[in-house]
Every structure is written in structure tokens, then in C-alpha cells.
PDB file of C-alpha atoms in Angstrom:
ATOM      1  CA  MET V   1      -7.207 -13.736 -15.197  1.00 40.00           C
ATOM      2  CA  SER V   2      -5.528 -13.732 -11.790  1.00 46.00           C
ATOM      3  CA  LYS V   3      -7.537 -14.541  -8.675  1.00 50.00           C
ATOM      4  CA  GLN V   4      -6.997 -10.991  -7.429  1.00 52.00           C
ATOM      5  CA  ARG V   5      -8.168  -9.443 -10.661  1.00 51.00           C
ATOM      6  CA  PHE V   6     -11.215 -11.670 -10.572  1.00 48.00           C
ATOM      7  CA  ASP V   7     -12.004 -10.484  -7.054  1.00 50.00           C
ATOM      8  CA  LEU V   8     -11.761  -6.902  -8.174  1.00 50.00           C
ATOM      9  CA  GLN V   9     -14.066  -7.509 -11.112  1.00 50.00           C
ATOM     10  CA  ARG V  10     -16.521  -9.353  -8.928  1.00 50.00           C
ATOM     11  CA  SER V  11     -16.712  -6.257  -6.764  1.00 45.00           C
ATOM     12  CA  ILE V  12     -18.044  -4.298  -9.744  1.00 53.00           C
ATOM     13  CA  MET V  13     -20.932  -6.691  -9.977  1.00 64.00           C
ATOM     14  CA  ASP V  14     -21.657  -7.163  -6.319  1.00 83.00           C
ATOM     15  CA  LYS V  15     -21.872  -5.062  -3.263  1.00 94.00           C
ATOM     16  CA  ILE V  16     -20.189  -6.513  -0.169  1.00 96.00           C
ATOM     17  CA  ASN V  17     -22.157  -7.138   3.013  1.00 96.00           C
ATOM     18  CA  ILE V  18     -19.830  -6.998   6.007  1.00 97.00           C
ATOM     19  CA  GLU V  19     -21.954  -9.112   8.338  1.00 96.00           C
ATOM     20  CA  GLU V  20     -22.313 -11.862   5.711  1.00 96.00           C
ATOM     21  CA  LYS V  21     -18.530 -11.958   5.330  1.00 97.00           C
ATOM     22  CA  LEU V  22     -18.021 -12.118   9.106  1.00 97.00           C
ATOM     23  CA  ASN V  23     -20.432 -15.044   9.302  1.00 97.00           C
ATOM     24  CA  LEU V  24     -18.157 -17.114   7.026  1.00 97.00           C
ATOM     25  CA  PHE V  25     -15.484 -17.813   9.661  1.00 97.00           C
ATOM     26  CA  ASN V  26     -14.917 -18.123  13.396  1.00 97.00           C
ATOM     27  CA  ASP V  27     -11.176 -18.030  13.954  1.00 96.00           C
ATOM     28  CA  TYR V  28      -9.435 -15.140  15.700  1.00 96.00           C
ATOM     29  CA  TRP V  29      -6.513 -12.964  14.588  1.00 95.00           C
ATOM     30  CA  ASN V  30      -6.689 -14.292  11.014  1.00 95.00           C
ATOM     31  CA  PRO V  31      -7.705 -11.438   8.666  1.00 96.00           C
ATOM     32  CA  LYS V  32      -9.627 -12.369   5.504  1.00 96.00           C
ATOM     33  CA  ILE V  33      -9.504 -10.312   2.311  1.00 96.00           C
ATOM     34  CA  ILE V  34     -12.939  -9.123   1.131  1.00 96.00           C
ATOM     35  CA  GLY V  35     -11.940  -6.579  -1.497  1.00 94.00           C
ATOM     36  CA  GLU V  36      -9.190  -4.452  -2.913  1.00 94.00           C
ATOM     37  CA  LEU V  37      -8.881  -0.853  -3.924  1.00 94.00           C
ATOM     38  CA  ASN V  38      -5.824   0.948  -5.203  1.00 94.00           C
ATOM     39  CA  ASP V  39      -2.807  -0.497  -3.344  1.00 92.00           C
ATOM     40  CA  SER V  40      -4.834  -1.701  -0.369  1.00 95.00           C
ATOM     41  CA  TYR V  41      -6.815  -4.700   0.760  1.00 95.00           C
ATOM     42  CA  LEU V  42     -10.085  -4.446   2.594  1.00 96.00           C
ATOM     43  CA  LYS V  43     -10.204  -7.171   5.257  1.00 97.00           C
ATOM     44  CA  VAL V  44     -12.415  -8.425   8.054  1.00 97.00           C
ATOM     45  CA  VAL V  45     -11.147 -10.081  11.214  1.00 97.00           C
ATOM     46  CA  LYS V  46     -12.435 -11.340  14.563  1.00 98.00           C
ATOM     47  CA  LEU V  47     -10.334 -10.609  17.636  1.00 97.00           C
ATOM     48  CA  LYS V  48     -10.426 -11.920  21.184  1.00 97.00           C
ATOM     49  CA  GLY V  49      -7.720 -11.719  23.818  1.00 97.00           C
ATOM     50  CA  GLU V  50      -4.445  -9.871  23.356  1.00 95.00           C
ATOM     51  CA  PHE V  51      -2.320  -9.510  20.242  1.00 93.00           C
ATOM     52  CA  ILE V  52       1.368  -8.547  20.386  1.00 93.00           C
ATOM     53  CA  TRP V  53       3.119  -5.210  20.442  1.00 95.00           C
ATOM     54  CA  HIS V  54       4.305  -4.330  16.944  1.00 93.00           C
ATOM     55  CA  HIS V  55       4.504  -1.536  14.410  1.00 92.00           C
ATOM     56  CA  HIS V  56       4.444  -1.216  10.646  1.00 94.00           C
ATOM     57  CA  ASP V  57       7.426   0.586   9.158  1.00 94.00           C
ATOM     58  CA  ASN V  58       5.666   1.678   5.979  1.00 93.00           C
ATOM     59  CA  GLU V  59       1.927   1.296   6.370  1.00 94.00           C
ATOM     60  CA  ASP V  60      -0.884   3.193   8.080  1.00 95.00           C
ATOM     61  CA  GLU V  61      -3.719   0.903   9.182  1.00 96.00           C
ATOM     62  CA  MET V  62      -7.404   1.584   9.722  1.00 96.00           C
ATOM     63  CA  PHE V  63      -9.467  -0.470  12.221  1.00 97.00           C
ATOM     64  CA  PHE V  64     -13.252  -0.012  12.029  1.00 97.00           C
ATOM     65  CA  VAL V  65     -15.298  -1.772  14.730  1.00 98.00           C
ATOM     66  CA  PHE V  66     -18.618  -3.441  13.837  1.00 96.00           C
ATOM     67  CA  LYS V  67     -19.363  -5.449  16.942  1.00 97.00           C
ATOM     68  CA  GLY V  68     -17.885  -5.498  20.430  1.00 98.00           C
ATOM     69  CA  THR V  69     -15.251  -3.224  21.914  1.00 98.00           C
ATOM     70  CA  MET V  70     -11.650  -3.221  20.774  1.00 98.00           C
ATOM     71  CA  VAL V  71      -9.034  -1.916  23.168  1.00 97.00           C
ATOM     72  CA  MET V  72      -6.179  -0.345  21.223  1.00 96.00           C
ATOM     73  CA  ARG V  73      -3.009   0.179  23.217  1.00 95.00           C
ATOM     74  CA  LEU V  74      -0.524   2.644  21.744  1.00 93.00           C
ATOM     75  CA  LYS V  75       2.928   3.817  22.770  1.00 91.00           C
ATOM     76  CA  GLU V  76       3.426   7.519  22.517  1.00 82.00           C
ATOM     77  CA  ASN V  77       6.372   9.371  24.087  1.00 80.00           C
ATOM     78  CA  ASN V  78       7.200   6.195  26.018  1.00 81.00           C
ATOM     79  CA  ALA V  79       3.777   6.151  27.651  1.00 88.00           C
ATOM     80  CA  VAL V  80       1.091   3.584  26.957  1.00 91.00           C
ATOM     81  CA  LYS V  81      -2.274   4.997  25.974  1.00 91.00           C
ATOM     82  CA  GLU V  82      -5.393   2.835  25.862  1.00 94.00           C
ATOM     83  CA  ILE V  83      -8.321   3.685  23.593  1.00 96.00           C
ATOM     84  CA  LYS V  84     -11.628   1.811  23.617  1.00 97.00           C
ATOM     85  CA  VAL V  85     -13.118   1.639  20.131  1.00 97.00           C
ATOM     86  CA  ASN V  86     -16.834   0.808  19.941  1.00 97.00           C
ATOM     87  CA  PRO V  87     -19.145  -0.108  17.040  1.00 97.00           C
ATOM     88  CA  GLY V  88     -19.373   2.725  14.517  1.00 96.00           C
ATOM     89  CA  GLU V  89     -15.961   4.004  15.563  1.00 97.00           C
ATOM     90  CA  LEU V  90     -12.587   3.647  13.902  1.00 97.00           C
ATOM     91  CA  ILE V  91      -8.975   4.325  14.647  1.00 96.00           C
ATOM     92  CA  ILE V  92      -6.076   4.955  12.270  1.00 95.00           C
ATOM     93  CA  ILE V  93      -2.652   3.730  13.378  1.00 94.00           C
ATOM     94  CA  PRO V  94       0.018   5.682  11.508  1.00 93.00           C
ATOM     95  CA  LYS V  95       3.147   3.906  10.362  1.00 93.00           C
ATOM     96  CA  GLY V  96       5.834   3.568  13.005  1.00 93.00           C
ATOM     97  CA  VAL V  97       3.451   3.691  15.981  1.00 93.00           C
ATOM     98  CA  GLU V  98       3.780   0.737  18.395  1.00 94.00           C
ATOM     99  CA  HIS V  99       0.365  -0.745  19.041  1.00 95.00           C
ATOM    100  CA  MET V 100      -1.382  -3.799  20.416  1.00 96.00           C
ATOM    101  CA  PRO V 101      -5.069  -4.528  19.747  1.00 96.00           C
ATOM    102  CA  ALA V 102      -6.924  -6.454  22.448  1.00 97.00           C
ATOM    103  CA  ALA V 103     -10.512  -7.419  23.262  1.00 97.00           C
ATOM    104  CA  ASP V 104     -12.017  -8.905  26.432  1.00 97.00           C
ATOM    105  CA  ASP V 105     -14.906 -10.291  24.381  1.00 98.00           C
ATOM    106  CA  GLU V 106     -15.116 -11.113  20.682  1.00 98.00           C
ATOM    107  CA  VAL V 107     -14.871  -8.049  18.459  1.00 98.00           C
ATOM    108  CA  HIS V 108     -15.553  -7.770  14.727  1.00 98.00           C
ATOM    109  CA  ILE V 109     -13.363  -5.453  12.709  1.00 98.00           C
ATOM    110  CA  MET V 110     -12.957  -4.150   9.152  1.00 97.00           C
ATOM    111  CA  LEU V 111      -9.379  -3.283   8.205  1.00 96.00           C
ATOM    112  CA  ILE V 112      -7.977  -1.250   5.376  1.00 96.00           C
ATOM    113  CA  GLU V 113      -4.245  -1.421   4.862  1.00 94.00           C
ATOM    114  CA  PRO V 114      -1.708  -1.619   2.019  1.00 92.00           C
ATOM    115  CA  LYS V 115      -1.308  -5.007   0.380  1.00 92.00           C
ATOM    116  CA  THR V 116       2.252  -5.157   1.725  1.00 89.00           C
ATOM    117  CA  THR V 117       1.023  -5.147   5.349  1.00 89.00           C
ATOM    118  CA  LEU V 118       1.937  -8.122   7.532  1.00 86.00           C
ATOM    119  CA  ASN V 119      -0.444  -8.556  10.480  1.00 89.00           C
ATOM    120  CA  THR V 120       2.372  -8.677  13.033  1.00 90.00           C
ATOM    121  CA  GLY V 121       4.341  -5.844  11.391  1.00 91.00           C
ATOM    122  CA  ASN V 122       8.008  -5.892  12.432  1.00 89.00           C
ATOM    123  CA  VAL V 123       7.570  -9.080  14.490  1.00 89.00           C
ATOM    124  CA  ILE V 124       7.442 -12.630  13.143  1.00 89.00           C
ATOM    125  CA  ASN V 125       5.986 -15.213  15.517  1.00 88.00           C
ATOM    126  CA  GLU V 126       3.223 -17.802  15.777  1.00 87.00           C
ATOM    127  CA  LYS V 127       0.571 -15.102  15.260  1.00 87.00           C
ATOM    128  CA  THR V 128       2.043 -14.071  11.895  1.00 90.00           C
ATOM    129  CA  VAL V 129      -0.255 -14.852   8.948  1.00 90.00           C
ATOM    130  CA  LYS V 130       1.791 -14.654   5.747  1.00 86.00           C
ATOM    131  CA  LYS V 131      -0.868 -15.783   3.287  1.00 89.00           C
ATOM    132  CA  LEU V 132      -4.339 -14.347   3.673  1.00 90.00           C
ATOM    133  CA  LYS V 133      -7.478 -16.044   2.422  1.00 91.00           C
ATOM    134  CA  SER V 134      -9.976 -14.197   0.224  1.00 93.00           C
ATOM    135  CA  ILE V 135     -13.626 -14.736   1.103  1.00 93.00           C
TER     136      ILE V 135
ATOM    137  CA  MET H   1       3.154  21.561  11.299  1.00 39.00           C
ATOM    138  CA  SER H   2       0.770  21.436   8.365  1.00 46.00           C
ATOM    139  CA  LYS H   3      -2.963  21.107   8.972  1.00 50.00           C
ATOM    140  CA  GLN H   4      -2.932  17.664   7.353  1.00 52.00           C
ATOM    141  CA  ARG H   5      -0.074  16.446   9.531  1.00 50.00           C
ATOM    142  CA  PHE H   6      -1.902  17.750  12.575  1.00 47.00           C
ATOM    143  CA  ASP H   7      -5.006  15.810  11.568  1.00 50.00           C
ATOM    144  CA  LEU H   8      -2.991  12.648  11.222  1.00 50.00           C
ATOM    145  CA  GLN H   9      -1.394  13.104  14.626  1.00 50.00           C
ATOM    146  CA  ARG H  10      -4.757  13.826  16.170  1.00 50.00           C
ATOM    147  CA  SER H  11      -5.961  10.501  14.852  1.00 45.00           C
ATOM    148  CA  ILE H  12      -3.311   8.753  16.969  1.00 53.00           C
ATOM    149  CA  MET H  13      -4.805  10.308  20.054  1.00 64.00           C
ATOM    150  CA  ASP H  14      -8.446   9.951  19.215  1.00 83.00           C
ATOM    151  CA  LYS H  15     -10.721   7.408  17.738  1.00 94.00           C
ATOM    152  CA  ILE H  16     -13.202   8.717  15.152  1.00 96.00           C
ATOM    153  CA  ASN H  17     -16.946   8.296  15.636  1.00 96.00           C
ATOM    154  CA  ILE H  18     -18.670   8.257  12.249  1.00 97.00           C
ATOM    155  CA  GLU H  19     -22.097   9.350  13.477  1.00 96.00           C
ATOM    156  CA  GLU H  20     -20.616  12.307  15.378  1.00 96.00           C
ATOM    157  CA  LYS H  21     -18.855  13.422  12.206  1.00 97.00           C
ATOM    158  CA  LEU H  22     -22.045  13.079  10.149  1.00 97.00           C
ATOM    159  CA  ASN H  23     -23.905  15.229  12.688  1.00 97.00           C
ATOM    160  CA  LEU H  24     -21.555  18.142  11.992  1.00 97.00           C
ATOM    161  CA  PHE H  25     -23.043  19.062   8.603  1.00 97.00           C
ATOM    162  CA  ASN H  26     -26.214  18.886   6.549  1.00 97.00           C
ATOM    163  CA  ASP H  27     -25.250  19.671   2.971  1.00 96.00           C
ATOM    164  CA  TYR H  28     -25.399  17.080   0.207  1.00 96.00           C
ATOM    165  CA  TRP H  29     -22.716  15.934  -2.277  1.00 95.00           C
ATOM    166  CA  ASN H  30     -19.965  17.745  -0.367  1.00 95.00           C
ATOM    167  CA  PRO H  31     -17.536  15.168   1.090  1.00 96.00           C
ATOM    168  CA  LYS H  32     -15.692  16.089   4.304  1.00 96.00           C
ATOM    169  CA  ILE H  33     -12.282  14.674   5.229  1.00 96.00           C
ATOM    170  CA  ILE H  34     -12.251  12.870   8.586  1.00 96.00           C
ATOM    171  CA  GLY H  35      -8.884  11.133   8.420  1.00 94.00           C
ATOM    172  CA  GLU H  36      -6.027  10.036   6.232  1.00 94.00           C
ATOM    173  CA  LEU H  37      -4.088   6.857   5.796  1.00 94.00           C
ATOM    174  CA  ASN H  38      -1.322   6.128   3.341  1.00 94.00           C
ATOM    175  CA  ASP H  39      -2.175   8.001   0.116  1.00 92.00           C
ATOM    176  CA  SER H  40      -5.909   8.118   0.817  1.00 95.00           C
ATOM    177  CA  TYR H  41      -8.432  10.277   2.581  1.00 95.00           C
ATOM    178  CA  LEU H  42     -11.247   8.902   4.654  1.00 96.00           C
ATOM    179  CA  LYS H  43     -14.357  11.024   4.060  1.00 97.00           C
ATOM    180  CA  VAL H  44     -18.014  11.194   5.031  1.00 97.00           C
ATOM    181  CA  VAL H  45     -20.754  12.582   2.798  1.00 97.00           C
ATOM    182  CA  LYS H  46     -24.543  12.878   2.717  1.00 98.00           C
ATOM    183  CA  LEU H  47     -26.270  12.224  -0.597  1.00 97.00           C
ATOM    184  CA  LYS H  48     -29.795  12.859  -1.806  1.00 97.00           C
ATOM    185  CA  GLY H  49     -31.053  12.924  -5.386  1.00 97.00           C
ATOM    186  CA  GLU H  50     -28.904  12.093  -8.400  1.00 95.00           C
ATOM    187  CA  PHE H  51     -25.243  12.811  -9.002  1.00 93.00           C
ATOM    188  CA  ILE H  52     -23.710  12.813 -12.487  1.00 93.00           C
ATOM    189  CA  TRP H  53     -22.219  10.069 -14.626  1.00 95.00           C
ATOM    190  CA  HIS H  54     -18.441  10.142 -14.310  1.00 93.00           C
ATOM    191  CA  HIS H  55     -15.395   7.937 -13.861  1.00 92.00           C
ATOM    192  CA  HIS H  56     -11.997   8.253 -12.243  1.00 93.00           C
ATOM    193  CA  ASP H  57      -9.061   7.552 -14.543  1.00 94.00           C
ATOM    194  CA  ASN H  58      -6.635   6.571 -11.787  1.00 93.00           C
ATOM    195  CA  GLU H  59      -8.524   5.903  -8.577  1.00 94.00           C
ATOM    196  CA  ASP H  60     -10.629   3.079  -7.142  1.00 95.00           C
ATOM    197  CA  GLU H  61     -13.273   4.362  -4.718  1.00 96.00           C
ATOM    198  CA  MET H  62     -14.995   2.674  -1.792  1.00 96.00           C
ATOM    199  CA  PHE H  63     -18.529   3.676  -0.697  1.00 97.00           C
ATOM    200  CA  PHE H  64     -19.687   2.319   2.660  1.00 97.00           C
ATOM    201  CA  VAL H  65     -23.324   3.007   3.604  1.00 98.00           C
ATOM    202  CA  PHE H  66     -24.219   3.892   7.217  1.00 96.00           C
ATOM    203  CA  LYS H  67     -27.792   5.112   6.863  1.00 97.00           C
ATOM    204  CA  GLY H  68     -30.332   4.957   4.055  1.00 98.00           C
ATOM    205  CA  THR H  69     -30.062   3.218   0.699  1.00 98.00           C
ATOM    206  CA  MET H  70     -27.664   4.327  -2.006  1.00 98.00           C
ATOM    207  CA  VAL H  71     -28.450   3.371  -5.572  1.00 97.00           C
ATOM    208  CA  MET H  72     -25.215   2.934  -7.516  1.00 96.00           C
ATOM    209  CA  ARG H  73     -25.637   2.937 -11.283  1.00 95.00           C
ATOM    210  CA  LEU H  74     -22.751   1.458 -13.262  1.00 93.00           C
ATOM    211  CA  LYS H  75     -22.039   1.068 -16.948  1.00 91.00           C
ATOM    212  CA  GLU H  76     -20.672  -2.305 -17.913  1.00 82.00           C
ATOM    213  CA  ASN H  77     -20.458  -3.556 -21.506  1.00 79.00           C
ATOM    214  CA  ASN H  78     -22.673  -0.623 -22.534  1.00 81.00           C
ATOM    215  CA  ALA H  79     -25.458  -1.749 -20.190  1.00 88.00           C
ATOM    216  CA  VAL H  80     -26.518   0.119 -17.083  1.00 91.00           C
ATOM    217  CA  LYS H  81     -26.569  -1.931 -13.907  1.00 91.00           C
ATOM    218  CA  GLU H  82     -28.216  -0.664 -10.744  1.00 94.00           C
ATOM    219  CA  ILE H  83     -27.101  -1.857  -7.302  1.00 96.00           C
ATOM    220  CA  LYS H  84     -28.879  -0.927  -4.067  1.00 97.00           C
ATOM    221  CA  VAL H  85     -26.397  -0.576  -1.217  1.00 97.00           C
ATOM    222  CA  ASN H  86     -27.868  -0.700   2.293  1.00 97.00           C
ATOM    223  CA  PRO H  87     -26.416   0.054   5.751  1.00 97.00           C
ATOM    224  CA  GLY H  88     -23.531  -2.283   6.575  1.00 96.00           C
ATOM    225  CA  GLU H  89     -22.826  -2.792   2.876  1.00 97.00           C
ATOM    226  CA  LEU H  90     -20.148  -1.305   0.665  1.00 97.00           C
ATOM    227  CA  ILE H  91     -19.251  -1.152  -2.968  1.00 96.00           C
ATOM    228  CA  ILE H  92     -15.878  -0.618  -4.628  1.00 95.00           C
ATOM    229  CA  ILE H  93     -15.864   1.243  -7.941  1.00 94.00           C
ATOM    230  CA  PRO H  94     -12.682   0.382  -9.839  1.00 93.00           C
ATOM    231  CA  LYS H  95     -10.920   3.083 -11.830  1.00 93.00           C
ATOM    232  CA  GLY H  96     -12.345   3.663 -15.271  1.00 93.00           C
ATOM    233  CA  VAL H  97     -15.857   2.440 -14.472  1.00 93.00           C
ATOM    234  CA  GLU H  98     -18.630   4.940 -15.314  1.00 94.00           C
ATOM    235  CA  HIS H  99     -20.884   5.360 -12.306  1.00 95.00           C
ATOM    236  CA  MET H 100     -23.566   7.585 -10.853  1.00 96.00           C
ATOM    237  CA  PRO H 101     -24.564   7.441  -7.183  1.00 96.00           C
ATOM    238  CA  ALA H 102     -28.170   8.349  -6.386  1.00 97.00           C
ATOM    239  CA  ALA H 103     -30.519   8.215  -3.406  1.00 97.00           C
ATOM    240  CA  ASP H 104     -34.286   8.722  -3.162  1.00 97.00           C
ATOM    241  CA  ASP H 105     -33.929   9.629   0.505  1.00 98.00           C
ATOM    242  CA  GLU H 106     -30.953  10.956   2.420  1.00 98.00           C
ATOM    243  CA  VAL H 107     -28.093   8.482   2.647  1.00 98.00           C
ATOM    244  CA  HIS H 108     -24.973   8.657   4.818  1.00 98.00           C
ATOM    245  CA  ILE H 109     -21.738   7.332   3.379  1.00 98.00           C
ATOM    246  CA  MET H 110     -18.103   6.807   4.324  1.00 97.00           C
ATOM    247  CA  LEU H 111     -15.672   7.049   1.413  1.00 96.00           C
ATOM    248  CA  ILE H 112     -12.091   5.938   1.054  1.00 96.00           C
ATOM    249  CA  GLU H 113     -10.256   7.154  -1.998  1.00 94.00           C
ATOM    250  CA  PRO H 114      -6.812   8.458  -2.993  1.00 91.00           C
ATOM    251  CA  LYS H 115      -6.075  12.086  -2.078  1.00 92.00           C
ATOM    252  CA  THR H 116      -5.944  12.906  -5.787  1.00 89.00           C
ATOM    253  CA  THR H 117      -9.630  11.963  -6.283  1.00 89.00           C
ATOM    254  CA  LEU H 118     -11.980  14.683  -7.541  1.00 86.00           C
ATOM    255  CA  ASN H 119     -15.618  13.992  -6.630  1.00 89.00           C
ATOM    256  CA  THR H 120     -16.833  14.426 -10.212  1.00 89.00           C
ATOM    257  CA  GLY H 121     -13.894  12.493 -11.717  1.00 90.00           C
ATOM    258  CA  ASN H 122     -13.439  13.321 -15.384  1.00 89.00           C
ATOM    259  CA  VAL H 123     -16.253  15.898 -15.377  1.00 89.00           C
ATOM    260  CA  ILE H 124     -16.023  19.469 -14.088  1.00 89.00           C
ATOM    261  CA  ASN H 125     -19.343  21.155 -13.387  1.00 88.00           C
ATOM    262  CA  GLU H 126     -21.316  22.864 -10.626  1.00 87.00           C
ATOM    263  CA  LYS H 127     -21.167  19.720  -8.499  1.00 87.00           C
ATOM    264  CA  THR H 128     -17.363  19.647  -8.524  1.00 90.00           C
ATOM    265  CA  VAL H 129     -15.830  20.300  -5.085  1.00 90.00           C
ATOM    266  CA  LYS H 130     -12.173  21.145  -5.540  1.00 87.00           C
ATOM    267  CA  LYS H 131     -11.292  21.964  -1.950  1.00 89.00           C
ATOM    268  CA  LEU H 132     -12.581  19.644   0.731  1.00 90.00           C
ATOM    269  CA  LYS H 133     -13.117  20.678   4.332  1.00 91.00           C
ATOM    270  CA  SER H 134     -11.640  18.628   7.193  1.00 93.00           C
ATOM    271  CA  ILE H 135     -13.960  18.035  10.152  1.00 93.00           C
TER     272      ILE H 135
END
């Protein structure tokens, strides 16, 4: 049985507690897989500081904030828009939209995005995480 | 522009506050669409009482609890398992798994599931909601 299939079967048995998962790590900008459904992974991540401008050619992404305030910068019609996303709020970034998440203080996020999604989208640099850990 | 495409574009502009969406309705077992990403809808629903046993042939479903306690009953190897899902917890029901959500008291849920998902899965009865409202 593959590791991924095992994870999926485990999720039948167990509910997933988001806070418990977030307590398992402390690094920033390094999403961890906590579940899978259909063609997507469910991930948690901690953010602090600024990410990079990027977009995803083929994937819509959902960011749900649990703790702290995420600042999502978006480019629309050549203008930069800034949206503050607080706990209990989410934002969906449709494919093709240039965006840059940022956070003055630590923010805790749940992500849902297709399994094909690379964290830095169309950009490859030192922030790119090619192989995600499952927790 | 179709209504659905409008909703998606709106979600670029605006974050979504889950509690505000849940305050817009009071009926039970009637999921409302609050966003879309990739091939899935993001929905909110209020549950109270017992649903029906059903499964989804082709879709994994995610239930995330915001308020109250959901009791998810599952059939596995011909045994019924019961999992209590509390606020901040979620459960993924893989395709094919017989399940029945229930709640002694009102529970508030966010759902993510493919657009093709029918709430009652393989069963059609008075609880089936074929056309979902967007809020």
C-alpha cells in the first residue's frame, strides 16, 4: 500500500485536528500535507514575512486563516490590491492571478490545492519546496 | 458572464468570512455554495438531527466543523464506527464509504466536495437537494 493511500485510509479512521497538526512544526513557508481528497492535498503552513510574487497556471488555491493575519497581495488590472485575511476567513486565488502572501507576525494557514501545485508556482527559487512532508 | 464565473471573480476581490455566511440562513441539511476552486465547491451547512446512510461513488468529501459537535457514523468492514468531530477538527470521507452525519445540537460545517456531489449521494429522497443556492 502506498504511503499516500495509507494516509487516505487513516483519514477514514481518524478525524484531523488542525491545531494539533500545527503544533508539530515551527518552520515557515514549508507546507505539510495533512490529508487528501479527490485530486487535492489538504495542507497546513506557518507564514511570517514576505513570500514572492507568483501565479499558478493551472491551479486555484484556497488559504484559510486559523491564527494571525495574513496579508494577501494580488495584481488585478496592473494594480496591486491588498487584502487582510483574519482567523475564520479564507481567500481563493484563481489560477493565473499573481499573488504574494505576507504576514507581519506568525500566521497559521490551512491550504487546499491540487496535488500538482508547487508552492512558488511559475517561479523556482530558494523558497521552492518540491517534496512536501506528510504529518 | 455566468453566475458561477461572477462568483469566482468576486472571490478574487473579497475574502470570505465563514461566520458571516453562516449567519445568512437557518435551515438544516441544505448546503449553500460560498466559493469554488478547481472542480470543487466550497459550501457551508447547518446540521441538526440525523441524516441518512449514503455514499458517493466518485467523490471524496471534507467536513470541517466550526461550531457544535458532529457525529459521523461510518461503515467499515461491516461495523459501524462513530467519530465525534469538534470545532477546529475535520474529517475526510473517501468515495465509496457509507456514512451518516448526525448532531444532537446544531452544528456548523464547511464542506469541500466536487461540483458533481449530490448531498444524499447514491440515495434520492426528501432530503436530496438538487439545486444549491449560492450565498
